[in-house]
PDB file of C-alpha atoms in Angstrom:
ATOM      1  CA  UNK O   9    -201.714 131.773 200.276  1.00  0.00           C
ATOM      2  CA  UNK O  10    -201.121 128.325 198.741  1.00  0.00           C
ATOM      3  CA  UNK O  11    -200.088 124.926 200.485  1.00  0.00           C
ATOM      4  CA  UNK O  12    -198.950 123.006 197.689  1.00  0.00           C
ATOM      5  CA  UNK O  13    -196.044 123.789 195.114  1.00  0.00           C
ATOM      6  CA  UNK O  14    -195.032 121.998 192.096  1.00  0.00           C
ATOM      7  CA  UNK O  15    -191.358 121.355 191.429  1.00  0.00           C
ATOM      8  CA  UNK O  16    -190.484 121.522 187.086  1.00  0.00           C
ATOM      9  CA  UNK O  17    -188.113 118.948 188.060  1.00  0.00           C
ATOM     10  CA  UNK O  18    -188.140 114.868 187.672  1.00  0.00           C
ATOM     11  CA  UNK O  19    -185.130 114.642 190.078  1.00  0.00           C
ATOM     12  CA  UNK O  20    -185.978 112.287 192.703  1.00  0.00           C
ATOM     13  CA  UNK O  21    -183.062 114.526 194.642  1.00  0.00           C
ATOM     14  CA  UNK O  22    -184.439 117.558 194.209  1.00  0.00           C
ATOM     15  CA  UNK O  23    -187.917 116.706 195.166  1.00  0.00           C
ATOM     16  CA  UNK O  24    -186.692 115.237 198.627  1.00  0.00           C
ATOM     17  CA  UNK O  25    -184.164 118.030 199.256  1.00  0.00           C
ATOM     18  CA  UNK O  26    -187.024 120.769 198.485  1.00  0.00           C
ATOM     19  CA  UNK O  27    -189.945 118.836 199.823  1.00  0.00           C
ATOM     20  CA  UNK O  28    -187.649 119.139 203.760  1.00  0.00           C
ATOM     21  CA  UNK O  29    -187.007 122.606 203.120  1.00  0.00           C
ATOM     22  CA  UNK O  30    -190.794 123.840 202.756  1.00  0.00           C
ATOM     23  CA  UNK O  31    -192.337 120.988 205.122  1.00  0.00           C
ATOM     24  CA  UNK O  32    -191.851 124.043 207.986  1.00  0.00           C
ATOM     25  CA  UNK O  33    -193.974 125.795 205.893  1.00  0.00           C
ATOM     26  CA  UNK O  34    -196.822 123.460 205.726  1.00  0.00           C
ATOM     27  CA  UNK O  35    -196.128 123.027 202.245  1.00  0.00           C
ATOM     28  CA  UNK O  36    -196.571 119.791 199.616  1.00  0.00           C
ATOM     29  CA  UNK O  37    -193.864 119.490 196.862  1.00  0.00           C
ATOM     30  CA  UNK O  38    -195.445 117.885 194.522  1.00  0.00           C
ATOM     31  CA  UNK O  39    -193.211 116.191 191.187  1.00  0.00           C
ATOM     32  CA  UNK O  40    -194.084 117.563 187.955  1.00  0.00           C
ATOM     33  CA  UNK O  41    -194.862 113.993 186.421  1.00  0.00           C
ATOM     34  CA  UNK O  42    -197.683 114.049 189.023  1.00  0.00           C
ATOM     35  CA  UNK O  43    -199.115 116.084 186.246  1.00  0.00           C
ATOM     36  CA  UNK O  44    -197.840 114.492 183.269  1.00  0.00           C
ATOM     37  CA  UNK O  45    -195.822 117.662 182.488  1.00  0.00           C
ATOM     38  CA  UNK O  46    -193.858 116.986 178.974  1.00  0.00           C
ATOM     39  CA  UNK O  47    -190.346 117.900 179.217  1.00  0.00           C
ATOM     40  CA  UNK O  48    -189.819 121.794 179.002  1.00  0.00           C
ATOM     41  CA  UNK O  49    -187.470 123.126 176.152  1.00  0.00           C
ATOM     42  CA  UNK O  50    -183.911 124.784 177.235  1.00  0.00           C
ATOM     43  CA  UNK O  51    -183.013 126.674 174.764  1.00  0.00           C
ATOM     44  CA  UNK O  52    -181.843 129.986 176.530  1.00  0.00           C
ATOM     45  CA  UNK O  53    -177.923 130.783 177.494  1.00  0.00           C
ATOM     46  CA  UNK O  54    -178.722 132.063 180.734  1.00  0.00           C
ATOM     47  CA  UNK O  55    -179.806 129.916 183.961  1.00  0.00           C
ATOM     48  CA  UNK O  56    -182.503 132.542 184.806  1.00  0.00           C
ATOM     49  CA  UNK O  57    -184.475 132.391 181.382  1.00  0.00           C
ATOM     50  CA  UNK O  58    -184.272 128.674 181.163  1.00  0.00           C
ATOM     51  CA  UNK O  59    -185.155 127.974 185.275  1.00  0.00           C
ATOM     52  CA  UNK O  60    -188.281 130.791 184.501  1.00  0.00           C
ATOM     53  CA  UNK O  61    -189.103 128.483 180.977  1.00  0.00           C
ATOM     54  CA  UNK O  62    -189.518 125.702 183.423  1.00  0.00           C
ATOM     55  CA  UNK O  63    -191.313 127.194 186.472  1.00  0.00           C
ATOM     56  CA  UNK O  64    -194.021 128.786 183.608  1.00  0.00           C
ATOM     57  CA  UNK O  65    -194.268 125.461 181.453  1.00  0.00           C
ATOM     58  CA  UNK O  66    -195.132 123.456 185.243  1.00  0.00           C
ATOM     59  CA  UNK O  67    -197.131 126.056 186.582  1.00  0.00           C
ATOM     60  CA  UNK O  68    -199.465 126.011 183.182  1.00  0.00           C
ATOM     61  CA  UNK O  69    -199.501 122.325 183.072  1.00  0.00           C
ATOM     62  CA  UNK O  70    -200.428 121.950 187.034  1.00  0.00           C
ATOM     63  CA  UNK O  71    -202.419 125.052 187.753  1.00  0.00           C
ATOM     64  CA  UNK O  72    -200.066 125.907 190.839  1.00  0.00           C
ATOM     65  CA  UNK O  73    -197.742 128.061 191.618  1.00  0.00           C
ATOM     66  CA  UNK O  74    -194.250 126.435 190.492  1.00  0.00           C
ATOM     67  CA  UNK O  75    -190.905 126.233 191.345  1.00  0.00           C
ATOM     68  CA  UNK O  76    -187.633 125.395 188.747  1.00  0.00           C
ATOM     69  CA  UNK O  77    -184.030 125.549 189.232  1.00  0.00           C
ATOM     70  CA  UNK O  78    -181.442 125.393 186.472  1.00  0.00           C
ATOM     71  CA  UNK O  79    -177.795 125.067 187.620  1.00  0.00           C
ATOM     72  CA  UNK O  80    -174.324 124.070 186.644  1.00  0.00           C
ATOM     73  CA  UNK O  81    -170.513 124.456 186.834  1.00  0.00           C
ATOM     74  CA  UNK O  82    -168.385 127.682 184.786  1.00  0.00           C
ATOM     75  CA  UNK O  83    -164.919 127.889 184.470  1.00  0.00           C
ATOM     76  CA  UNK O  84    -163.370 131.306 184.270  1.00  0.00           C
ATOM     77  CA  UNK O  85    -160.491 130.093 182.023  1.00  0.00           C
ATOM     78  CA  UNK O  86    -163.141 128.724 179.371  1.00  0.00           C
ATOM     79  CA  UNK O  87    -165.373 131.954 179.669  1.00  0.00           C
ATOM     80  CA  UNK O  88    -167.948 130.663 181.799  1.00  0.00           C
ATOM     81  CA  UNK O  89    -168.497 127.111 179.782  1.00  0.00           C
ATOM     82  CA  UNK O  90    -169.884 124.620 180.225  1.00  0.00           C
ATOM     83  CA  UNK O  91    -172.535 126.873 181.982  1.00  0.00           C
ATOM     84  CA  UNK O  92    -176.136 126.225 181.156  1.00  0.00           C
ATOM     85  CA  UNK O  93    -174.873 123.016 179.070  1.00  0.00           C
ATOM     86  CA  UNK O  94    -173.300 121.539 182.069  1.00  0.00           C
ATOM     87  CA  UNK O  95    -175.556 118.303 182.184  1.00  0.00           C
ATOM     88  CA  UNK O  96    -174.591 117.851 178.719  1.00  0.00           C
ATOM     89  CA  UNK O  97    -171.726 119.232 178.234  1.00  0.00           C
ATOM     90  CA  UNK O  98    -169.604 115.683 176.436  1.00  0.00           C
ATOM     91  CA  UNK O  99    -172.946 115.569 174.058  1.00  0.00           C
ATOM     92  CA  UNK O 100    -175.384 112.773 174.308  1.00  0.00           C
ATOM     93  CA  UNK O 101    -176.520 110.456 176.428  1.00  0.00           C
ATOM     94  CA  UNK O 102    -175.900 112.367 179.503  1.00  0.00           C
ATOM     95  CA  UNK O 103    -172.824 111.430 181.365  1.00  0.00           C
ATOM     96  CA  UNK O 104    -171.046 112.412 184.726  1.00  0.00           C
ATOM     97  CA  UNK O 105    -168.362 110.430 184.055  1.00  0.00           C
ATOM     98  CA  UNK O 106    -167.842 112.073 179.750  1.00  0.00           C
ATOM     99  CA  UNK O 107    -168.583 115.360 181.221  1.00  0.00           C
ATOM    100  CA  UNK O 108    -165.796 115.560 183.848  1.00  0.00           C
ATOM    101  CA  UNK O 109    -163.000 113.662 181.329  1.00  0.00           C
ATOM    102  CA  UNK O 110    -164.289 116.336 179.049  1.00  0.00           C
ATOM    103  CA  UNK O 111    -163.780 119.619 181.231  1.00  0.00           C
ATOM    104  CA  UNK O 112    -160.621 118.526 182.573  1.00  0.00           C
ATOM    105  CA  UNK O 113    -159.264 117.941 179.200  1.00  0.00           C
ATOM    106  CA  UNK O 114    -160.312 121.676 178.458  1.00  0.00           C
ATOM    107  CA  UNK O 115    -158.601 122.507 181.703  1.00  0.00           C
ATOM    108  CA  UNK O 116    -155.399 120.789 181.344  1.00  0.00           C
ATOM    109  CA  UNK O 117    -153.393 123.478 179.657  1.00  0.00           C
ATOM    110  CA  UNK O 118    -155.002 126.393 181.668  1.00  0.00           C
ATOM    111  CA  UNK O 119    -153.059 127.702 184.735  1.00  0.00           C
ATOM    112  CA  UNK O 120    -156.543 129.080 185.980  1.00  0.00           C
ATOM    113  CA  UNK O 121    -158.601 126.109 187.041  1.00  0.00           C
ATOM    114  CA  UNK O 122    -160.782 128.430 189.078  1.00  0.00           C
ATOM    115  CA  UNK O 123    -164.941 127.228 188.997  1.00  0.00           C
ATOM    116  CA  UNK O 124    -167.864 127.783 190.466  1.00  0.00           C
ATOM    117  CA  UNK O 125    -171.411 126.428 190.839  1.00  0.00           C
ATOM    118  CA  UNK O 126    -174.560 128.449 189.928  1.00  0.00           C
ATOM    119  CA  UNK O 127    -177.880 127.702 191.109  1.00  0.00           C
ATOM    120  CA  UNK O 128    -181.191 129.655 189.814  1.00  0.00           C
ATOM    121  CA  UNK O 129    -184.526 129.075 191.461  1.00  0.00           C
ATOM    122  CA  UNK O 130    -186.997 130.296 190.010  1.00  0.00           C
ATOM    123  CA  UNK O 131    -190.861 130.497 191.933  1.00  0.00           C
ATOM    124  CA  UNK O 132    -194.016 131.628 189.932  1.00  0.00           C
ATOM    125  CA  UNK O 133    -197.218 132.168 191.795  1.00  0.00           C
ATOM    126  CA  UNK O 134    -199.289 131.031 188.469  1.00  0.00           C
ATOM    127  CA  UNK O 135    -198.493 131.164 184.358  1.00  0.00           C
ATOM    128  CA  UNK O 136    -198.230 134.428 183.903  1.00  0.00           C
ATOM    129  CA  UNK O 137    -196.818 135.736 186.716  1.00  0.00           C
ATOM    130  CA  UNK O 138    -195.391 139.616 186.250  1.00  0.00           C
ATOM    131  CA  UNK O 139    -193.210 139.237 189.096  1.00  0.00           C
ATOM    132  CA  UNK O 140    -191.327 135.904 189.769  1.00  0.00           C
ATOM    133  CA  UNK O 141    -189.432 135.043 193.018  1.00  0.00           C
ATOM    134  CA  UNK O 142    -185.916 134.747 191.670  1.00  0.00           C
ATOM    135  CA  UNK O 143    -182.913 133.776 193.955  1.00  0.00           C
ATOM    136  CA  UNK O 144    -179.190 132.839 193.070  1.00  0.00           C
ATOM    137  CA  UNK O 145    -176.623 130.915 195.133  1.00  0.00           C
ATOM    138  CA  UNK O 146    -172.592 130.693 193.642  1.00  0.00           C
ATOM    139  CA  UNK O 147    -170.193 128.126 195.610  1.00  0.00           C
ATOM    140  CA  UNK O 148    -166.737 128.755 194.161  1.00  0.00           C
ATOM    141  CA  UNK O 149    -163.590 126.280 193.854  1.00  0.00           C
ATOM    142  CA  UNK O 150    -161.216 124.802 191.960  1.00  0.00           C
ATOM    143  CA  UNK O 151    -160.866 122.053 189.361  1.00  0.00           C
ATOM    144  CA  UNK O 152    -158.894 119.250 190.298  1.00  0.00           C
ATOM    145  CA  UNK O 153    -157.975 116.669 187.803  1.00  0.00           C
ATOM    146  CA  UNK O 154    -158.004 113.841 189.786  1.00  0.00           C
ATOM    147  CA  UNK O 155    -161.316 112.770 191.323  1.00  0.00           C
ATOM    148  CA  UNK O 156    -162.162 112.194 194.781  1.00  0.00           C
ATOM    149  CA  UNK O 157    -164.808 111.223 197.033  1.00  0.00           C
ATOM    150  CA  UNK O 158    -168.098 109.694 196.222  1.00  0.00           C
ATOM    151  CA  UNK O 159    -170.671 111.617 197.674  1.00  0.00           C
ATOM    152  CA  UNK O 160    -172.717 113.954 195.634  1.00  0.00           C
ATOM    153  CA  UNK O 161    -172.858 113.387 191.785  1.00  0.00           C
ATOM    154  CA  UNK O 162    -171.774 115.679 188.233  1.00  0.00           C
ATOM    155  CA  UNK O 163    -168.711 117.269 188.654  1.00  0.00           C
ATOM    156  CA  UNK O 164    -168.852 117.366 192.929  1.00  0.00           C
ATOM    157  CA  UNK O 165    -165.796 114.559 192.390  1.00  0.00           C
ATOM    158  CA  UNK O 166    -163.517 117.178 190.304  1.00  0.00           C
ATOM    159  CA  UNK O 167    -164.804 120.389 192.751  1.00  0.00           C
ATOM    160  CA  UNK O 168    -162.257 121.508 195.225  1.00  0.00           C
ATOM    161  CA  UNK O 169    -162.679 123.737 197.955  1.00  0.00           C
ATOM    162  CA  UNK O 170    -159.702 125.228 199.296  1.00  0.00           C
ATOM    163  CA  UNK O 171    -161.026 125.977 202.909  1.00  0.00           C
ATOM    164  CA  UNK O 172    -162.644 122.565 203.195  1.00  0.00           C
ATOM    165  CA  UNK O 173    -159.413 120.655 201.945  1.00  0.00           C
ATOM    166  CA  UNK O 174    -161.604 118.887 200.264  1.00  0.00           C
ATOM    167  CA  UNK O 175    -164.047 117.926 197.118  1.00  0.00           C
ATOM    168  CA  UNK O 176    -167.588 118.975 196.953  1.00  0.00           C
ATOM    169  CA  UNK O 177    -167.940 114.678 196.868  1.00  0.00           C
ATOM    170  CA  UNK O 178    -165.251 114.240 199.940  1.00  0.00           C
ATOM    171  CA  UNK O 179    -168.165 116.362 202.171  1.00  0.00           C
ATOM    172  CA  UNK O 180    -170.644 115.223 204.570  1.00  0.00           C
ATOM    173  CA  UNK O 181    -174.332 116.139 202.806  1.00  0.00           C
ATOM    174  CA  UNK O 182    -175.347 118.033 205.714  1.00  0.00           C
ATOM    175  CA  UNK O 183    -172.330 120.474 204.825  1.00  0.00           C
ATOM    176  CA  UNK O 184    -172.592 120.424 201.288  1.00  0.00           C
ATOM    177  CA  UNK O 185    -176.330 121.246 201.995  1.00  0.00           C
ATOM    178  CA  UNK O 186    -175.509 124.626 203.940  1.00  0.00           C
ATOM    179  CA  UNK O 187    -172.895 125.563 201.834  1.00  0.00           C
ATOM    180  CA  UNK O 188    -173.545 124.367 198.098  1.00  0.00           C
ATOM    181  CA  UNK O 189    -175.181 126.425 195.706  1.00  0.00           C
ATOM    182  CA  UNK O 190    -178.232 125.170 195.707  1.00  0.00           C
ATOM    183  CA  UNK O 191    -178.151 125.808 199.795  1.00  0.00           C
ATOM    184  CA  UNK O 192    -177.505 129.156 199.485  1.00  0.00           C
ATOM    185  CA  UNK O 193    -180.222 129.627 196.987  1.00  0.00           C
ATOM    186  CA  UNK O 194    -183.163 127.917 198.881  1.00  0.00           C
ATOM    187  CA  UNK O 195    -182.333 129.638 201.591  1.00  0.00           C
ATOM    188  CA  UNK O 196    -182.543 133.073 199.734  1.00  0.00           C
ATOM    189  CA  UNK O 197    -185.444 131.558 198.165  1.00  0.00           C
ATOM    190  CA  UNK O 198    -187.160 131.145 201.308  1.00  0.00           C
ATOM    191  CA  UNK O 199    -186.340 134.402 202.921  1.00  0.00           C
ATOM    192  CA  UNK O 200    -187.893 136.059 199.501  1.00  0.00           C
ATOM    193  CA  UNK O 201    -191.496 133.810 199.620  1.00  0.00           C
ATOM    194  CA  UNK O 202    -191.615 134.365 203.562  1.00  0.00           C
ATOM    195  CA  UNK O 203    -191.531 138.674 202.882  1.00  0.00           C
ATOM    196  CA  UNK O 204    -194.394 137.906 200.498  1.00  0.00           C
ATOM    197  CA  UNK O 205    -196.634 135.544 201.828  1.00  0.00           C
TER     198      UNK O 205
END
């Protein structure tokens, strides 16, 4: 149906993470910049609307079919924040390090420091596509003040999982790969293109 995809990302990350996953496929991941695709507004509160902004705004910009993700960490004691502003949630620049001092100050005086991490891909076949792909992966765990390990990057240093005894940064990146997120969602992702295609 198509061999090449383009990923409404500039994440140098993401592109090699998704570029391995579809490379069974016989499909190119190509970067959005290939394309000189201006940065695509966020306004929306939701990770779907803003990951299905982003898949549309590459997909008209490239002419292919397009794949976005929008993700980030919610804490159930502060309603679900920082949620879709999770990459900036301590205000500008963008900063992993102002972001975590900034949720666990919000945290300190909660006795639920329960989290998770939300992933949203997003795949349109072209523009205007009536009927995107849309798949959703949750890893939940705790928030631990003190930070630990330094694999990964955002909050992975603060995110504790109980039945690793671990942080999301203390784990090897072929676990945190299987079992993040954004590993859970690719491979729903994947199961939903394959029934398709």
């Amino acid at each position: 149906m198509f061999d090449k995809i383009v990923l409404a990302s500039g994440n140098a990350g993401k592109l090699k993470e998704f570029s391995r996953l579809f490379a069974g496929q016989n499909i190119q991941i190509l970067p959005q910049s290939a394309f000189d695709t201006p940065e695509c507004p966020e306004p929306y509160f939701t990770f779907v609307e803003n990951a299905l902004a982003k898949a549309r705004h590459a997909a008209k910009h490239s002419g292919l079919p397009a794949l976005a993700d929008d993700s980030g960490i919610c804490a159930d004691a502060l309603g679900g924040a920082p949620g879709v502003l999770s990459a900036r949630y301590a205000g500008e620049p963008k900063s992993d390090a102002a972001n975590n001092a900034k949720l666990s100050a919000d945290l300190a005086d909660k006795d639920d420091k329960s989290c998770y991490y939300v992933c949203v891909l997003v795949f349109v076949r072209h523009e205007h596509d009536p009927q995107p792909i849309i798949a959703e992966g949750i890893w939940r765990g705790l928030w631990q003040q003190e930070a630990a390990g330094t694999n990964g990057f955002g909050y992975d240093p603060h995110f504790h999982l109980p039945e690793h005894g671990c942080t999301a940064a203390e784990l090897e990146p072929e676990i945190k790969n299987a079992v993040s997120h954004r590993g859970l969602a690719l491979q729903e992702l994947l199961k939903k293109i394959q029934a398709v295609m």
